[in-house]
Each structure stands twice: as C-alpha cells, then as structure tokens.
Amino acid sequence: YGTKAALVEDVLACLAGRFATFLASTTRGVRIPPQNMVGHTAAAMASPAGKPYVQLWLEIAARAGRGDPAYTDIAVTIGEFWTDWIVRSVHFPAGVAPRNAAAMMLAIVNGITLLDLSTPSVAEAARSRVQHAACFGGYFRPDAVTGENCDQRHGGPSLRR
C-alpha cells in the first residue's frame, strides 16, 4: 500500500462495496412503493446485518463533515450509491423527480438511523410520523403496483388535496 492513507482508502472502498451489496440484498431487485422506502430502509439499517454498516457510515459522514480528507471522497461515494439505490428500488409515480425524492428519503433515513443509535424512542416516534406524512400528506399517490392507496392500507380518510 505504501501509506496508511492508501490502506484506509482501500479498506473503506471495500466496506462501501459490501454496504452497496447489503442494500441491494434488501430489495432483491423488486421496486417498492415510495411510501414504504423509509420504513424499509430504516428497518434494514436497524437489523443485526445492517447496524454495522450504518455505524460505519455515520462515522465516515462525521469525519467527512469535519473536513477529514481521508473520508471525504468515500462519504460522497456512499451518499451517491445510496441515493442511486433508492432511485432504482422505488417505483416513483409520474410527476415525482426520483433523484430529489430519493435524496429526501435518504436524509430522513439518516436522521432516523442516528436516532435509533442514540434515542430509540424518538426514532420510533419519528418513524411513525414520517410514515403518516408520506401517506396522508399528499406527497405520494396510490401504489402503482397494487393500486392501493394509503387510506386503504391504514383505514383512514384521505387527507390529500
């Protein structure tokens, strides 16, 4: 390797590749409704298989955020492949910009996973509220695969405009 920096870079790249493989394994190539993505991903990150990846990701993101050059490039790589995975894994309705919606979902998932590690009760309350907002806030339309809408899934009246 020649330098410690080169070794760290290669190890982090290897771990990032494993993280990408883990994410792909959670959907197995099946596209899911957008209103299910945040819950699906947060649950995967809280699982015994996902928790080490999220802990590593949060450490990488924190170091990159502090300006550590050894972590900046890999943080960008992980953030981009995670966003790309969401775009590929979600069946977005017409009129929704997939990359923008995926970025929003990633931001929410990152917040929930951080809270899962630090304040689980707050994470659970946030997860519940996010699911409700996704269904009833008018952002997502009925599921394109099943035709089922949030009202049918949750038995509540529609709050969509």
Rosetta silent file (secondary structure, phi, psi, omega in degrees, C-alpha in Angstrom):
SEQUENCE: YGTKAALVEDVLACLAGRFATFLASTTRGVRIPPQNMVGHTAAAMASPAGKPYVQLWLEIAARAGRGDPAYTDIAVTIGEFWTDWIVRSVHFPAGVAPRNAAAMMLAIVNGITLLDLSTPSVAEAARSRVQHAACFGGYFRPDAVTGENCDQRHGGPSLRR
SCORE:     score description
SCORE:     0.000 S_00000001
   1 L     0.000  -34.924  177.447    0.000    0.000    0.000 S_00000001
   2 L    90.561  -47.314 -179.616    2.807    2.391    0.621 S_00000001
   3 L  -136.963  159.229  176.526    0.962    4.698    3.037 S_00000001
   4 H   -63.361  -38.575 -179.958   -1.571    4.428    5.811 S_00000001
   5 H   -60.576  -41.511  179.484   -3.877    6.741    3.823 S_00000001
   6 H   -66.067  -40.079  177.885   -3.822    4.366    0.835 S_00000001
   7 H   -63.243  -48.138  179.948   -4.607    1.413    3.092 S_00000001
   8 H   -60.563  -42.560  179.831   -7.500    3.244    4.781 S_00000001
   9 H   -60.431  -45.297  179.815   -8.847    4.322    1.382 S_00000001
  10 H   -67.271  -40.574  178.970   -8.837    0.743    0.051 S_00000001
  11 H   -64.434  -44.959  179.526  -10.410   -0.699    3.208 S_00000001
  12 H   -64.558  -37.882  177.389  -13.161    1.926    3.183 S_00000001
  13 H   -63.936  -39.960  177.378  -13.807    1.323   -0.527 S_00000001
  14 H   -63.346  -46.017  179.713  -14.134   -2.408    0.171 S_00000001
  15 H   -65.311  -37.202  176.958  -16.557   -1.777    3.040 S_00000001
  16 H   -63.045  -40.023  176.593  -18.554    0.650    0.886 S_00000001
  17 H   -62.769  -40.375  177.525  -18.882   -2.078   -1.740 S_00000001
  18 H   -66.193  -37.697  177.336  -20.153   -4.502    0.887 S_00000001
  19 H   -62.493  -44.089  178.166  -22.629   -1.872    2.073 S_00000001
  20 H   -60.380  -41.803  178.550  -23.909   -1.474   -1.507 S_00000001
  21 H   -64.393  -41.349  177.575  -24.316   -5.248   -1.767 S_00000001
  22 H   -61.139  -47.976  179.521  -26.216   -5.326    1.534 S_00000001
  23 H   -57.296  -47.123  179.986  -28.596   -2.585    0.383 S_00000001
  24 H   -59.874  -35.281 -178.432  -29.258   -4.405   -2.895 S_00000001
  25 H   -68.369  -21.974 -176.931  -29.989   -7.626   -0.992 S_00000001
  26 H   -75.734  -22.403  179.146  -32.779   -5.949    0.971 S_00000001
  27 H  -112.207  -15.202  178.728  -34.945   -5.372   -2.111 S_00000001
  28 L    48.729   38.334  176.474  -33.684   -8.225   -4.321 S_00000001
  29 L    78.619    3.543  179.035  -34.349   -6.164   -7.444 S_00000001
  30 L   -93.276  130.680  177.907  -38.027   -5.573   -6.609 S_00000001
  31 L   -82.820  134.658 -176.403  -39.217   -1.958   -6.778 S_00000001
  32 E  -112.125  159.061  178.660  -41.232   -0.901   -3.762 S_00000001
  33 L   -63.486  145.822 -177.551  -43.793    1.873   -3.270 S_00000001
  34 H   -59.268  -35.449 -177.930  -42.251    5.188   -2.201 S_00000001
  35 H   -68.841  -11.283  178.478  -44.284    5.344    0.990 S_00000001
  36 H   -98.705  -13.188 -171.619  -42.620    2.109    2.125 S_00000001
  37 H   -64.307  -46.321 -177.029  -38.997    3.049    1.407 S_00000001
  38 H   -61.581  -47.887  178.762  -38.162    4.998    4.564 S_00000001
  39 H   -62.817  -42.205  179.279  -39.570    2.308    6.841 S_00000001
  40 H   -60.250  -49.234 -175.960  -37.968   -0.467    4.801 S_00000001
  41 H   -69.815  -42.275  178.579  -34.535    1.152    4.817 S_00000001
  42 H   -62.070  -39.400  177.514  -34.636    2.233    8.459 S_00000001
  43 H   -65.879  -40.997  178.477  -35.604   -1.324    9.456 S_00000001
  44 H   -62.576  -38.973 -179.033  -32.782   -2.771    7.337 S_00000001
  45 H   -72.305  -25.499  178.686  -30.292   -0.404    8.985 S_00000001
  46 H   -86.107   -8.910 -178.878  -31.540   -1.383   12.470 S_00000001
  47 L   -72.166  160.142  177.582  -31.179   -5.103   11.713 S_00000001
  48 L   -56.742  -34.263  178.599  -28.191   -7.061   13.030 S_00000001
  49 L   -75.384  -31.937 -175.960  -26.800   -7.237    9.467 S_00000001
  50 L   -88.128  -28.570 -174.365  -27.344   -3.536    8.762 S_00000001
  51 H   -56.272  -42.682  178.550  -26.293   -1.942   12.040 S_00000001
  52 H   -61.663  -34.868  179.024  -22.511   -2.265   11.441 S_00000001
  53 H   -68.444  -42.518 -179.356  -22.893   -0.537    8.067 S_00000001
  54 H   -68.458  -36.743  177.210  -24.902    2.342    9.473 S_00000001
  55 H   -63.355  -43.212  177.366  -22.438    2.777   12.339 S_00000001
  56 H   -64.226  -45.249 -179.663  -19.562    2.893    9.852 S_00000001
  57 H   -58.751  -46.058 -179.213  -21.492    5.251    7.567 S_00000001
  58 H   -63.564  -35.742  176.755  -22.247    7.683   10.396 S_00000001
  59 H   -67.674  -44.170  178.548  -18.572    7.692   11.410 S_00000001
  60 H   -61.745  -46.306 -179.560  -17.456    8.295    7.819 S_00000001
  61 H   -62.203  -40.635  179.387  -20.022   11.076    7.380 S_00000001
  62 H   -64.416  -44.186  179.949  -18.986   12.711   10.656 S_00000001
  63 H   -67.065  -39.695  176.733  -15.300   12.656    9.756 S_00000001
  64 H   -63.788  -40.102  178.379  -16.019   13.965    6.271 S_00000001
  65 H   -64.341  -26.718  176.244  -18.176   16.687    7.810 S_00000001
  66 L   -86.013    1.681  176.306  -15.236   17.711    9.994 S_00000001
  67 L    88.489   14.202  179.673  -13.131   18.057    6.833 S_00000001
  68 L   -71.397  112.119 -174.884  -11.014   14.911    7.195 S_00000001
  69 H   -63.637  -21.932  179.236   -9.687   14.398    3.651 S_00000001
  70 H   -69.566  -17.944 -175.051   -9.287   10.640    4.172 S_00000001
  71 H  -114.708  -11.281 -174.925  -13.089   10.330    4.446 S_00000001
  72 H   -62.350  -51.691 -176.968  -14.464   12.988    2.094 S_00000001
  73 H   -64.406  -41.315 -178.189  -14.369   11.018   -1.164 S_00000001
  74 H   -70.421  -31.783  175.890  -15.745    7.813    0.328 S_00000001
  75 H   -63.691  -42.907  176.974  -18.565    9.763    2.028 S_00000001
  76 H   -62.653  -44.426  179.906  -19.564   11.183   -1.360 S_00000001
  77 H   -59.162  -47.405 -178.781  -19.363    7.714   -2.914 S_00000001
  78 H   -65.756  -46.022  178.879  -21.568    6.159   -0.223 S_00000001
  79 H   -59.032  -40.758  179.538  -24.098    9.005   -0.308 S_00000001
  80 H   -69.885  -44.445 -178.647  -24.341    8.750   -4.103 S_00000001
  81 H   -70.405  -30.136  177.356  -24.689    4.968   -4.280 S_00000001
  82 H   -66.797  -43.175  176.597  -27.261    5.011   -1.501 S_00000001
  83 H   -63.387  -44.978  178.523  -29.283    7.632   -3.377 S_00000001
  84 H   -60.398  -40.030  178.451  -28.903    5.684   -6.640 S_00000001
  85 H   -61.511  -42.544  178.632  -30.086    2.515   -4.882 S_00000001
  86 H   -62.663  -44.782  178.733  -33.226    4.308   -3.681 S_00000001
  87 H   -57.120  -44.896 -179.307  -33.907    5.595   -7.206 S_00000001
  88 H   -72.171  -24.499 -171.560  -33.548    2.044   -8.597 S_00000001
  89 H   -97.388   -9.400 -176.378  -35.532    0.447   -5.764 S_00000001
  90 E  -112.391  139.265  174.832  -38.601    2.685   -5.634 S_00000001
  91 L   -92.307   90.780 -177.922  -41.478    2.800   -8.063 S_00000001
  92 L   -78.210  139.764  177.508  -41.964    6.582   -8.171 S_00000001
  93 L   -72.152  160.538  177.018  -45.248    7.903   -9.539 S_00000001
  94 L   -57.878  143.340  178.550  -45.330   10.148  -12.590 S_00000001
  95 L    91.073   -8.129  177.976  -44.543   13.751  -11.761 S_00000001
  96 L  -100.776  129.057  176.134  -42.102   12.954   -8.950 S_00000001
  97 L   -76.393  105.764 -172.767  -38.429   13.748   -9.561 S_00000001
  98 H   -55.695  -43.657 -176.836  -36.870   10.413   -8.475 S_00000001
  99 H   -66.083  -41.445  178.870  -33.433   11.744   -7.529 S_00000001
 100 H   -66.014  -43.667  178.463  -34.856   14.582   -5.443 S_00000001
 101 H   -64.445  -39.318  178.691  -37.348   12.276   -3.725 S_00000001
 102 H   -64.181  -40.117  178.428  -34.568    9.723   -3.103 S_00000001
 103 H   -63.259  -40.773  177.779  -32.365   12.422   -1.557 S_00000001
 104 H   -63.169  -44.225  179.430  -35.218   13.427    0.755 S_00000001
 105 H   -62.162  -41.512  179.362  -35.760    9.791    1.739 S_00000001
 106 H   -62.681  -41.418  178.809  -32.040    9.342    2.402 S_00000001
 107 H   -62.041  -42.353  179.450  -31.994   12.416    4.647 S_00000001
 108 H   -65.721  -45.876  179.846  -34.941   11.070    6.629 S_00000001
 109 H   -60.622  -42.766  179.745  -33.423    7.578    6.905 S_00000001
 110 H   -62.093  -41.040  177.351  -30.108    9.030    8.075 S_00000001
 111 H   -63.444  -44.593 -179.553  -31.869   11.019   10.782 S_00000001
 112 H   -65.871  -41.714 -178.959  -33.863    8.021   11.940 S_00000001
 113 H   -66.853  -35.607  175.566  -30.827    5.715   11.956 S_00000001
 114 H   -63.772  -43.888  178.050  -28.845    8.229   14.001 S_00000001
 115 H   -67.233  -33.804  175.998  -31.727    8.439   16.467 S_00000001
 116 H   -57.168  -37.121 -178.715  -32.016    4.628   16.519 S_00000001
 117 H   -80.254  -28.052 -173.829  -28.466    4.526   17.874 S_00000001
 118 H  -107.814  -40.132 -175.212  -28.839    7.402   20.320 S_00000001
 119 L  -143.569   76.899 -173.570  -32.508    7.805   21.266 S_00000001
 120 H   -54.542  -36.570 -178.626  -34.608    4.835   20.105 S_00000001
 121 H   -66.134  -36.178  177.133  -37.901    6.157   21.488 S_00000001
 122 H   -70.500  -38.699  177.598  -37.518    9.365   19.488 S_00000001
 123 H   -60.282  -42.809 -179.599  -36.568    7.357   16.393 S_00000001
 124 H   -64.995  -41.916  177.958  -39.741    5.294   16.727 S_00000001
 125 H   -63.644  -40.950  178.460  -41.896    8.399   17.094 S_00000001
 126 H   -65.563  -44.017  179.795  -40.217    9.948   14.038 S_00000001
 127 H   -58.038  -44.247  179.890  -40.612    6.757   12.015 S_00000001
 128 H   -63.541  -42.890 -177.967  -44.322    6.671   12.820 S_00000001
 129 H   -69.328  -39.579  179.119  -44.808   10.331   11.909 S_00000001
 130 H   -62.889  -43.339  179.400  -42.854   10.038    8.654 S_00000001
 131 H   -61.345  -43.592  179.379  -44.981    7.080    7.568 S_00000001
 132 H   -63.171  -44.827 -179.468  -48.147    9.013    8.325 S_00000001
 133 H   -64.715  -39.010  179.325  -46.922   12.098    6.458 S_00000001
 134 H   -62.202  -39.488 -178.648  -45.884   10.032    3.423 S_00000001
 135 H   -77.398  -48.857 -168.962  -49.339    8.535    3.207 S_00000001
 136 H  -101.914   -6.470 -178.090  -51.573   11.433    4.137 S_00000001
 137 L   -82.486   -2.764  177.196  -49.500   14.471    3.267 S_00000001
 138 L    86.702    2.637 -177.560  -50.237   14.255   -0.442 S_00000001
 139 L   -75.305  -41.709 -177.160  -46.645   13.599   -1.490 S_00000001
 140 L  -109.959  141.010  178.337  -47.156   10.076   -2.767 S_00000001
 141 L   -90.143 -178.841  179.027  -50.002    8.828   -4.904 S_00000001
 142 L   -56.211  151.447  178.538  -51.541    5.329   -4.845 S_00000001
 143 L   -58.439  125.069 -176.543  -49.185    2.402   -5.209 S_00000001
 144 L   -71.490  -22.206 -178.623  -48.621    1.848   -8.925 S_00000001
 145 L   -83.371  -50.619 -175.206  -48.231   -1.913   -8.482 S_00000001
 146 L   -96.427  -18.604 -175.407  -51.249   -2.730   -6.302 S_00000001
 147 L    77.950   -3.335 -178.266  -53.346    0.388   -6.906 S_00000001
 148 L   -75.892  138.877  175.825  -53.820    0.523   -3.148 S_00000001
 149 L  -105.954  175.329 -176.644  -53.623    3.927   -1.550 S_00000001
 150 H   -62.715  -33.040  179.052  -52.630    4.884    1.979 S_00000001
 151 H   -61.260  -42.875 -179.908  -56.274    5.158    3.012 S_00000001
 152 H   -67.507  -38.385 -178.741  -56.840    1.524    2.088 S_00000001
 153 H   -71.235  -36.286 -172.247  -53.676    0.386    3.843 S_00000001
 154 H  -110.517   -1.904  174.937  -54.282    2.382    7.016 S_00000001
 155 L    68.205   22.760 -178.955  -58.078    2.572    7.092 S_00000001
 156 L  -113.388  166.871  178.026  -58.202    6.336    7.427 S_00000001
 157 L   -72.069  153.007  179.929  -59.831    9.118    5.477 S_00000001
 158 L   -72.876  134.640  174.768  -57.862   10.775    2.737 S_00000001
 159 L  -111.610   10.058  179.489  -56.145   13.992    3.671 S_00000001
 160 L   -73.815  150.964  176.553  -54.774   14.561    0.178 S_00000001
 161 L   -74.544    0.000    0.000  -55.691   17.697   -1.706 S_00000001
